[in-house]
Amino acid sequence: MKKQDGTWAKSTGTTLHDGGASAEFTLPGSKADYADGCEVRYTTAGNFLSYAPANLVYFPQNQSRTIANDFSKAGEWGDCGSGVAHNTGNPDKFNFTLSHKSSYLCFLPRCTNAALAPNIQLKGIKVTANQATSKASFFPGFHSFNGDDIDYIGTPTIRRSIEITLPDFPLSTTENQAANAIYLVVPPDKYDFKIEYTIKDPTTNIETVVTDIRTGITLDKGKIYDVTANLIPNAGNSLNPKDYKYYMWDAIHDYWYGYENEQPITNDPSPGPLPGVHYPQNSSDPQQRWCNENFQPTAQRNDLFKTLPNANEMFWYAYKGDAHWESHNVVYAENGHLKQANATGIWLKKKTKIMADEGITEQQMKTGYPKVSPTDWRTTDYRIQGTLPSDLVPKHTPVPNITDYFFLPSLGFYYKGKLNNFGIAGHYWPSNGIDYGLTYGLYFSNGTVKVNPSMRMLGLPAKAFE
């Protein structure tokens, strides 16, 4: 509490009321040292210094939690507040109501994969932040506190992260505050957050990080904000073919529609069809999985195919997309456990980046390739007119940045029921064909990038780029 002479005195005893919202403090000295209505501050720097300053708050860079849903030690993590103290009538005691000035994140992680959730543990959370303002900083360490505002002390450094270690917290399939809530105290401000959750499968001994990006988050004083996250590793970029949809070109339903349990998930390049498996074999397929054989150059039956790049865009992506091949280990979920395997694919420039670099409009990209004397590949049969560009070799270096590029995985294709080239090469459909039997499609591997003719009866991924 602030004494009448302007100095601060630390209480010698505390009695909490209303769950800590109000309190009675026993103070040193005499009643005359303090005025009724004097300022009182609650700070945390005294936990880390040999003295207890009223104008410092400390946010530890490395923290730990022992149990879930525990807010009792917020005072060790950067909590602070202020209030006005009034004489209780007892010569040695004053009471006050505290107004908290920090902000609070309540992490509520879950894993909606019901098979995986009971087999993984949450081992830690790392929060990295950038601020929109300079008043209050996320940088861990000492901050000044004037009773209302929290300000970082010193020049900002590279320490922009706070890490919380956990004792192998279990995960639920739904948000469960009692079992999974983890609190973090931060200075109020507007932030961009990168939140990294470390999970581990003790059975396979595989550990990985699931990253969640949050931008433009405003945190006000004294408020608690829930932060939810679904911790499924490599979500949306699986190494299991069953997590993707393969189609014959412009088929009404996907290649394994109605027979999903028969879909092969391992490569089988041996000749001949796969016996005893119900893959689409002709236009009489009862599941309507056979390709569109009409001469129409554009997709007519499946709206998904209308969203795919057309043939001209495919040429721009392939030959002006600055392809970069990537091969890396990926952790993914399968059969209730974490597994690790090698994932491959290419990075290509996004459409906006290609247009900017090549000085073309979106209309030019859609209607012809290349820029000078363009050919409209939507209506050009390479066998009769036109010559396909030469194959390119993708770069084997990291892309300059991931903002201007997007990633396509090597998903292979199905032919006569067999999976080919999964994890080895990529084959992707366009929105239009050449004639009833062929179409142009994007093909890539670690040594080749090109647009080449593909039989419509192949089972390829149908995926809108970017």
Coordinates of C-alpha atoms in Angstrom, one line a residue:
M1 CA 0.0 0.0 0.0
K2 CA 1.1 3.6 -0.6
K3 CA 1.9 5.4 2.5
Q4 CA 1.1 9.1 3.1
D5 CA 4.8 10.0 2.6
G6 CA 4.6 8.5 -1.0
T7 CA 6.6 5.3 -0.2
W8 CA 5.2 1.8 -0.5
A9 CA 4.8 -0.8 2.3
K10 CA 4.3 -4.5 1.8
S11 CA 1.6 -6.2 3.9
T12 CA 2.6 -8.5 6.6
G13 CA -0.6 -10.6 6.4
T14 CA -3.6 -11.2 4.1
T15 CA -7.1 -12.5 4.5
L16 CA -8.9 -13.2 1.2
H17 CA -12.6 -12.8 0.6
D18 CA -14.9 -13.6 -2.4
G19 CA -12.5 -16.0 -4.0
G20 CA -9.7 -13.4 -3.9
A21 CA -11.7 -10.5 -5.3
S22 CA -11.4 -8.6 -2.1
A23 CA -9.0 -8.9 0.9
E24 CA -8.0 -7.5 4.2
F25 CA -4.3 -6.6 4.6
T26 CA -2.3 -6.3 7.8
L27 CA 0.2 -3.6 7.3
P28 CA 3.5 -2.6 9.1
G29 CA 3.8 0.6 11.0
S30 CA 0.9 2.6 12.5
K31 CA -2.5 3.5 11.2
A32 CA -1.4 7.1 10.9
D33 CA 1.1 6.1 8.1
Y34 CA -1.8 5.4 5.7
A35 CA -4.7 7.5 4.6
D36 CA -8.2 6.2 4.2
G37 CA -8.6 5.7 0.4
C38 CA -4.9 5.1 -0.3
E39 CA -3.8 3.2 -3.4
V40 CA -2.9 -0.5 -3.1
R41 CA -1.2 -2.5 -5.7
Y42 CA -0.8 -6.3 -6.3
T43 CA 2.3 -7.1 -8.2
T44 CA 4.4 -10.3 -8.8
A45 CA 8.0 -9.1 -9.1
G46 CA 8.5 -9.9 -5.5
N47 CA 8.5 -13.6 -6.4
F48 CA 11.7 -13.1 -8.3
L49 CA 13.5 -10.3 -6.4
S50 CA 14.8 -10.1 -2.9
Y51 CA 12.4 -7.1 -2.4
A52 CA 8.8 -6.5 -3.4
P53 CA 8.5 -3.4 -5.6
A54 CA 5.1 -1.9 -6.3
N55 CA 6.0 -0.7 -9.7
L56 CA 7.2 -4.0 -11.3
V57 CA 5.5 -7.1 -12.8
Y58 CA 7.3 -10.1 -14.0
F59 CA 6.2 -12.5 -16.8
P60 CA 8.4 -15.7 -16.7
Q61 CA 9.6 -17.0 -20.0
N62 CA 9.6 -20.6 -18.9
Q63 CA 6.6 -21.7 -16.9
S64 CA 5.1 -25.0 -15.7
R65 CA 1.7 -26.3 -14.7
T66 CA 1.2 -29.3 -12.5
I67 CA -2.6 -29.7 -12.7
A68 CA -5.3 -28.5 -15.1
N69 CA -7.7 -25.6 -14.6
D70 CA -5.5 -24.1 -11.9
F71 CA -5.6 -20.3 -11.6
S72 CA -4.3 -20.2 -8.0
K73 CA -0.7 -19.4 -9.0
A74 CA -1.5 -16.6 -11.5
G75 CA 0.5 -14.3 -9.2
E76 CA 3.6 -16.2 -10.2
W77 CA 2.9 -15.8 -14.0
G78 CA 2.4 -12.0 -14.3
D79 CA -0.9 -11.2 -12.6
C80 CA -1.2 -7.7 -11.3
G81 CA -3.9 -5.2 -10.2
S82 CA -4.7 -2.2 -8.1
G83 CA -7.4 -0.8 -5.9
V84 CA -8.3 1.7 -3.2
A85 CA -7.9 0.7 0.4
H86 CA -10.2 1.7 3.2
N87 CA -9.8 1.5 6.9
T88 CA -11.8 -1.3 8.4
G89 CA -12.1 0.2 11.9
N90 CA -9.4 -2.2 13.1
P91 CA -6.3 0.0 13.6
D92 CA -4.1 -2.5 11.8
K93 CA -6.3 -3.5 8.9
F94 CA -7.5 -2.0 5.6
N95 CA -9.7 -3.7 3.0
F96 CA -10.0 -3.1 -0.8
T97 CA -11.4 -4.6 -4.0
L98 CA -8.8 -5.5 -6.6
S99 CA -9.1 -4.5 -10.3
H100 CA -6.9 -6.8 -12.3
K101 CA -4.8 -5.2 -15.0
S102 CA -3.4 -8.2 -16.8
S103 CA -5.2 -10.3 -19.5
Y104 CA -5.6 -14.1 -19.3
L105 CA -5.6 -16.8 -21.9
C106 CA -7.4 -20.0 -21.1
F107 CA -6.2 -22.7 -23.5
L108 CA -8.8 -25.5 -24.0
P109 CA -7.1 -28.0 -26.4
R110 CA -8.9 -31.1 -27.6
C111 CA -8.5 -33.9 -30.1
T112 CA -11.6 -34.7 -32.1
N113 CA -10.0 -37.9 -33.5
A114 CA -11.8 -40.3 -31.1
A115 CA -9.3 -43.1 -31.8
L116 CA -6.2 -40.9 -31.3
A117 CA -7.3 -38.7 -28.3
P118 CA -6.8 -41.4 -25.6
N119 CA -3.4 -42.3 -26.9
I120 CA -1.7 -38.9 -27.0
Q121 CA -0.6 -36.5 -24.3
L122 CA -0.1 -32.7 -24.3
K123 CA 3.4 -32.0 -23.1
G124 CA 3.7 -28.2 -23.6
I125 CA 2.5 -25.0 -25.1
K126 CA 4.7 -22.3 -26.6
V127 CA 3.2 -18.9 -27.4
T128 CA 5.0 -16.4 -29.7
A129 CA 3.5 -13.0 -30.2
N130 CA 3.8 -9.8 -32.2
Q131 CA 2.1 -6.7 -31.0
A132 CA 0.2 -4.0 -32.9
T133 CA 1.2 -1.4 -30.3
S134 CA 4.4 -0.6 -28.4
K135 CA 2.8 0.3 -25.1
A136 CA 2.6 -3.1 -23.5
S137 CA 4.9 -5.8 -24.7
F138 CA 4.6 -9.6 -24.7
F139 CA 8.3 -10.0 -24.2
P140 CA 8.9 -12.1 -21.1
G141 CA 10.7 -10.4 -18.2
F142 CA 10.2 -7.3 -16.0
H143 CA 7.5 -4.8 -16.9
S144 CA 6.7 -1.5 -15.2
F145 CA 3.3 -1.0 -13.6
N146 CA 1.8 2.3 -12.7
G147 CA -1.3 0.9 -11.2
D148 CA -3.2 0.8 -14.5
D149 CA -0.9 0.2 -17.4
I150 CA 1.8 -2.5 -18.0
D151 CA 4.9 -1.4 -20.0
Y152 CA 7.9 -3.4 -21.1
I153 CA 11.2 -2.3 -19.6
G154 CA 14.1 -1.8 -22.0
T155 CA 14.7 -2.4 -25.7
P156 CA 12.7 -5.3 -27.2
T157 CA 14.8 -8.4 -27.7
I158 CA 14.4 -11.6 -29.6
R159 CA 12.6 -13.1 -26.6
R160 CA 9.0 -13.1 -27.9
S161 CA 7.9 -16.4 -26.6
I162 CA 6.6 -17.9 -23.4
E163 CA 6.8 -21.7 -22.9
I164 CA 4.6 -23.8 -20.6
T165 CA 5.7 -27.3 -19.7
L166 CA 3.0 -29.8 -18.7
P167 CA 3.1 -33.2 -16.9
D168 CA 1.7 -35.2 -19.8
F169 CA -1.9 -33.8 -19.8
P170 CA -4.5 -36.1 -21.2
L171 CA -6.7 -34.9 -24.1
S172 CA -10.5 -35.2 -24.5
T173 CA -12.4 -35.2 -27.8
T174 CA -14.3 -32.1 -26.6
E175 CA -13.4 -29.0 -24.7
N176 CA -13.1 -30.0 -21.0
Q177 CA -12.2 -27.1 -18.7
A178 CA -11.8 -29.3 -15.6
A179 CA -9.5 -31.7 -17.3
N180 CA -7.7 -29.6 -19.9
A181 CA -7.8 -25.8 -19.1
I182 CA -4.3 -24.1 -19.0
Y183 CA -4.0 -20.5 -18.1
L184 CA -1.5 -17.9 -19.3
V185 CA -1.2 -14.4 -18.0
V186 CA -0.1 -11.7 -20.6
P187 CA -0.1 -7.9 -20.8
P188 CA -3.2 -6.5 -22.5
D189 CA -2.7 -5.5 -26.1
K190 CA -3.6 -6.4 -29.7
Y191 CA -1.6 -9.4 -30.8
D192 CA -0.8 -11.9 -33.6
F193 CA -0.2 -15.2 -31.9
K194 CA 1.6 -18.4 -33.0
I195 CA 0.6 -21.1 -30.6
E196 CA 2.6 -24.4 -30.7
Y197 CA 1.2 -27.4 -28.9
T198 CA 3.6 -30.3 -28.3
I199 CA 1.9 -33.7 -28.2
K200 CA 3.4 -37.2 -27.8
D201 CA 2.2 -40.7 -28.4
P202 CA 3.9 -42.8 -25.6
T203 CA 3.2 -46.0 -27.4
T204 CA 5.1 -45.1 -30.6
N205 CA 7.3 -42.6 -28.8
I206 CA 6.6 -40.0 -31.6
E207 CA 6.4 -36.4 -30.6
T208 CA 5.2 -33.5 -32.8
V209 CA 4.0 -29.9 -32.7
V210 CA 0.6 -28.7 -33.9
T211 CA 0.6 -25.0 -34.7
D212 CA -2.3 -22.6 -34.5
I213 CA -2.0 -19.1 -35.9
R214 CA -4.3 -16.3 -34.5
T215 CA -4.2 -12.8 -35.8
G216 CA -5.7 -9.5 -34.7
I217 CA -6.5 -10.6 -31.2
T218 CA -7.4 -7.8 -28.8
L219 CA -6.9 -8.6 -25.1
D220 CA -8.5 -6.2 -22.6
K221 CA -7.5 -5.7 -18.9
G222 CA -9.0 -8.2 -16.4
K223 CA -10.6 -10.5 -19.0
I224 CA -10.2 -14.2 -19.6
Y225 CA -10.2 -15.4 -23.2
D226 CA -10.8 -19.0 -24.2
V227 CA -8.4 -20.3 -26.8
T228 CA -9.5 -23.6 -28.4
A229 CA -7.5 -25.9 -30.6
N230 CA -8.1 -29.3 -32.3
L231 CA -4.8 -31.1 -31.9
I232 CA -4.8 -33.5 -34.9
P233 CA -1.3 -33.5 -36.4
N234 CA -0.9 -32.8 -40.1
A235 CA -4.6 -32.2 -40.5
G236 CA -5.5 -31.6 -44.2
N237 CA -2.2 -33.0 -45.4
S238 CA -2.5 -36.7 -44.7
L239 CA -0.3 -39.5 -45.8
N240 CA -3.3 -41.9 -46.2
P241 CA -4.9 -42.0 -49.7
K242 CA -8.3 -42.5 -48.0
D243 CA -8.2 -39.0 -46.7
Y244 CA -8.3 -37.6 -50.3
K245 CA -10.9 -37.9 -53.1
Y246 CA -9.9 -39.4 -56.4
Y247 CA -12.1 -39.1 -59.5
M248 CA -12.2 -40.1 -63.1
W249 CA -12.4 -36.9 -65.0
D250 CA -15.7 -35.1 -64.4
A251 CA -17.2 -38.2 -62.9
I252 CA -20.4 -37.6 -60.8
H253 CA -19.0 -39.6 -57.8
D254 CA -15.5 -40.3 -56.6
Y255 CA -13.5 -43.4 -57.6
W256 CA -14.2 -45.4 -54.5
Y257 CA -17.8 -44.1 -53.8
G258 CA -19.8 -46.8 -52.2
Y259 CA -16.8 -49.1 -51.8
E260 CA -14.6 -47.0 -49.5
N261 CA -13.6 -50.1 -47.5
E262 CA -12.0 -51.6 -50.7
Q263 CA -9.7 -48.6 -51.5
P264 CA -6.0 -49.7 -51.6
I265 CA -3.6 -47.5 -49.7
T266 CA -0.3 -48.9 -50.8
N267 CA 1.3 -48.7 -54.3
D268 CA 0.9 -51.6 -56.6
P269 CA 2.5 -51.0 -60.0
S270 CA 2.1 -54.6 -61.2
P271 CA 0.3 -55.0 -64.6
G272 CA -3.3 -56.0 -64.9
P273 CA -6.4 -55.0 -63.0
L274 CA -7.0 -55.6 -59.3
P275 CA -9.2 -58.6 -59.1
G276 CA -12.3 -58.8 -56.9
V277 CA -12.4 -55.1 -56.2
H278 CA -15.3 -52.8 -57.3
Y279 CA -13.5 -50.0 -59.1
P280 CA -15.3 -48.2 -61.9
Q281 CA -14.8 -50.2 -65.2
N282 CA -17.2 -48.6 -67.7
S283 CA -19.9 -46.0 -68.4
S284 CA -22.5 -48.4 -67.0
D285 CA -21.0 -48.1 -63.5
P286 CA -24.0 -48.1 -61.1
Q287 CA -22.3 -45.7 -58.8
Q288 CA -21.8 -43.1 -61.6
R289 CA -18.0 -43.1 -61.1
W290 CA -17.1 -43.4 -64.8
C291 CA -15.5 -40.4 -66.5
N292 CA -17.4 -37.9 -68.7
E293 CA -16.8 -39.2 -72.3
N294 CA -18.5 -36.3 -74.0
F295 CA -16.4 -34.2 -76.4
Q296 CA -17.3 -31.1 -74.4
P297 CA -14.0 -29.4 -73.5
T298 CA -15.2 -28.3 -70.1
A299 CA -16.5 -30.1 -67.1
Q300 CA -20.3 -30.5 -67.3
R301 CA -21.5 -32.9 -64.6
N302 CA -19.6 -32.3 -61.3
D303 CA -19.4 -28.8 -59.9
L304 CA -16.2 -29.7 -58.2
F305 CA -14.4 -29.9 -61.5
K306 CA -15.6 -26.5 -62.5
T307 CA -13.5 -25.1 -59.6
L308 CA -10.3 -26.6 -60.9
P309 CA -7.7 -24.7 -62.9
N310 CA -8.3 -24.9 -66.6
A311 CA -5.7 -26.2 -69.0
N312 CA -4.1 -22.7 -69.6
E313 CA -3.8 -22.1 -65.9
M314 CA -2.2 -25.5 -65.5
F315 CA 0.5 -24.5 -68.1
W316 CA 1.1 -21.2 -66.2
Y317 CA 1.4 -23.0 -62.9
A318 CA 3.7 -25.7 -64.3
Y319 CA 6.1 -23.6 -66.4
K320 CA 6.0 -20.2 -64.6
G321 CA 5.3 -21.4 -61.0
D322 CA 9.0 -21.7 -59.9
A323 CA 8.4 -25.3 -58.8
H324 CA 10.3 -26.4 -55.7
W325 CA 10.4 -30.1 -54.8
E326 CA 10.2 -30.9 -51.0
S327 CA 10.7 -34.1 -49.2
H328 CA 10.3 -34.1 -45.4
N329 CA 9.2 -36.3 -42.5
V330 CA 5.6 -35.8 -41.5
V331 CA 3.8 -37.0 -38.4
Y332 CA 0.2 -38.1 -38.9
A333 CA -2.5 -40.0 -37.2
E334 CA -3.5 -43.5 -38.3
N335 CA -5.4 -46.2 -36.4
G336 CA -5.4 -44.3 -33.2
H337 CA -1.6 -43.6 -33.0
L338 CA 1.0 -41.1 -34.2
K339 CA 3.1 -42.3 -37.1
Q340 CA 5.9 -40.8 -39.1
A341 CA 6.7 -41.1 -42.8
N342 CA 8.3 -39.2 -45.6
A343 CA 6.1 -36.8 -47.4
T344 CA 6.8 -35.3 -50.9
G345 CA 5.4 -32.7 -53.1
I346 CA 6.0 -29.4 -54.8
W347 CA 5.6 -25.7 -54.0
L348 CA 4.3 -23.5 -56.8
K349 CA 3.7 -19.8 -57.0
K350 CA 0.2 -18.7 -56.3
K351 CA -1.9 -17.2 -59.1
T352 CA -1.5 -13.7 -57.9
K353 CA 2.3 -14.0 -57.8
I354 CA 2.5 -15.5 -61.3
M355 CA 0.4 -12.7 -62.7
A356 CA 2.5 -10.0 -60.9
D357 CA 5.8 -11.6 -62.0
E358 CA 4.7 -12.3 -65.6
G359 CA 2.8 -9.0 -66.1
I360 CA -0.4 -10.7 -67.1
T361 CA -4.0 -10.4 -66.0
E362 CA -6.2 -13.2 -64.7
Q363 CA -8.1 -13.2 -68.0
Q364 CA -4.8 -13.8 -69.9
M365 CA -3.9 -16.6 -67.6
K366 CA -7.2 -18.3 -68.2
T367 CA -7.3 -17.8 -72.0
G368 CA -3.8 -18.7 -73.2
Y369 CA -0.2 -19.7 -72.6
P370 CA 2.5 -18.4 -73.0
K371 CA 2.3 -14.6 -72.9
V372 CA 3.7 -14.0 -76.4
S373 CA 1.7 -15.7 -79.2
P374 CA -0.4 -17.6 -76.7
T375 CA -2.1 -20.9 -77.4
D376 CA -5.5 -21.6 -76.0
W377 CA -4.9 -25.1 -74.6
R378 CA -8.5 -25.5 -73.7
T379 CA -9.3 -26.2 -77.4
T380 CA -5.9 -27.2 -78.8
D381 CA -5.1 -30.9 -79.3
Y382 CA -1.4 -31.2 -79.2
R383 CA -1.5 -34.2 -81.5
I384 CA -2.9 -32.1 -84.3
Q385 CA -1.7 -28.6 -83.6
G386 CA 0.7 -27.1 -81.2
T387 CA 3.8 -28.5 -79.4
L388 CA 3.9 -29.1 -75.7
P389 CA 6.5 -27.2 -73.8
S390 CA 9.6 -29.1 -72.6
D391 CA 9.6 -30.6 -69.2
L392 CA 11.2 -28.6 -66.3
V393 CA 13.2 -29.9 -63.4
P394 CA 11.9 -28.6 -60.0
K395 CA 14.4 -26.8 -57.7
H396 CA 15.5 -28.8 -54.7
T397 CA 15.9 -25.7 -52.4
P398 CA 13.4 -24.1 -50.0
V399 CA 10.9 -21.7 -51.4
P400 CA 11.7 -18.0 -50.8
N401 CA 8.6 -17.7 -48.7
I402 CA 5.4 -19.6 -48.1
T403 CA 3.2 -16.5 -48.5
D404 CA 3.6 -16.4 -52.3
Y405 CA 3.6 -20.2 -52.8
F406 CA 1.2 -23.2 -52.1
F407 CA 2.0 -26.9 -51.6
L408 CA 0.7 -29.8 -53.6
P409 CA 1.4 -33.3 -52.2
S410 CA 2.4 -36.3 -54.3
L411 CA -0.9 -38.3 -54.2
G412 CA -0.4 -40.5 -57.2
F413 CA -3.3 -42.0 -59.1
Y414 CA -5.5 -45.1 -59.4
Y415 CA -5.6 -47.3 -62.6
K416 CA -7.7 -50.4 -62.8
G417 CA -8.2 -50.3 -59.1
K418 CA -4.5 -50.1 -58.2
L419 CA -2.7 -47.2 -56.5
N420 CA 0.4 -45.9 -58.3
N421 CA 3.0 -43.3 -57.4
F422 CA 1.5 -42.3 -54.0
G423 CA 4.3 -40.4 -52.2
I424 CA 6.4 -40.4 -55.5
A425 CA 4.6 -38.2 -58.0
G426 CA 1.6 -35.8 -58.3
H427 CA -1.1 -36.0 -60.9
Y428 CA -3.9 -33.4 -60.9
W429 CA -7.0 -32.8 -63.1
P430 CA -7.9 -29.6 -64.8
S431 CA -11.4 -28.3 -65.5
N432 CA -11.4 -29.2 -69.2
G433 CA -10.4 -32.0 -71.5
I434 CA -9.0 -32.4 -75.1
D435 CA -11.5 -34.9 -76.5
Y436 CA -13.6 -37.8 -75.2
G437 CA -10.6 -39.8 -74.1
L438 CA -7.9 -37.4 -72.9
T439 CA -7.3 -34.2 -71.0
Y440 CA -4.3 -32.1 -70.0
G441 CA -3.1 -32.5 -66.4
L442 CA -0.4 -31.4 -64.1
Y443 CA 2.3 -33.9 -63.4
F444 CA 5.4 -33.6 -61.2
S445 CA 8.0 -35.7 -59.4
N446 CA 11.4 -35.0 -57.9
G447 CA 12.9 -34.7 -61.4
T448 CA 10.0 -33.4 -63.6
V449 CA 7.3 -30.8 -63.8
K450 CA 5.1 -30.6 -66.8
V451 CA 1.6 -30.6 -68.3
N452 CA 0.9 -33.8 -70.1
P453 CA -2.1 -35.6 -71.6
S454 CA -3.9 -38.0 -69.2
M455 CA -6.5 -40.6 -69.9
R456 CA -9.9 -39.6 -68.4
M457 CA -10.4 -43.0 -67.0
L458 CA -7.5 -42.6 -64.5
G459 CA -8.4 -41.9 -60.9
L460 CA -6.7 -38.6 -60.0
P461 CA -7.1 -36.1 -57.2
A462 CA -9.6 -33.3 -58.0
K463 CA -8.4 -30.4 -56.0
A464 CA -8.9 -26.6 -56.4
F465 CA -5.4 -25.1 -56.2
E466 CA -4.4 -22.7 -53.4

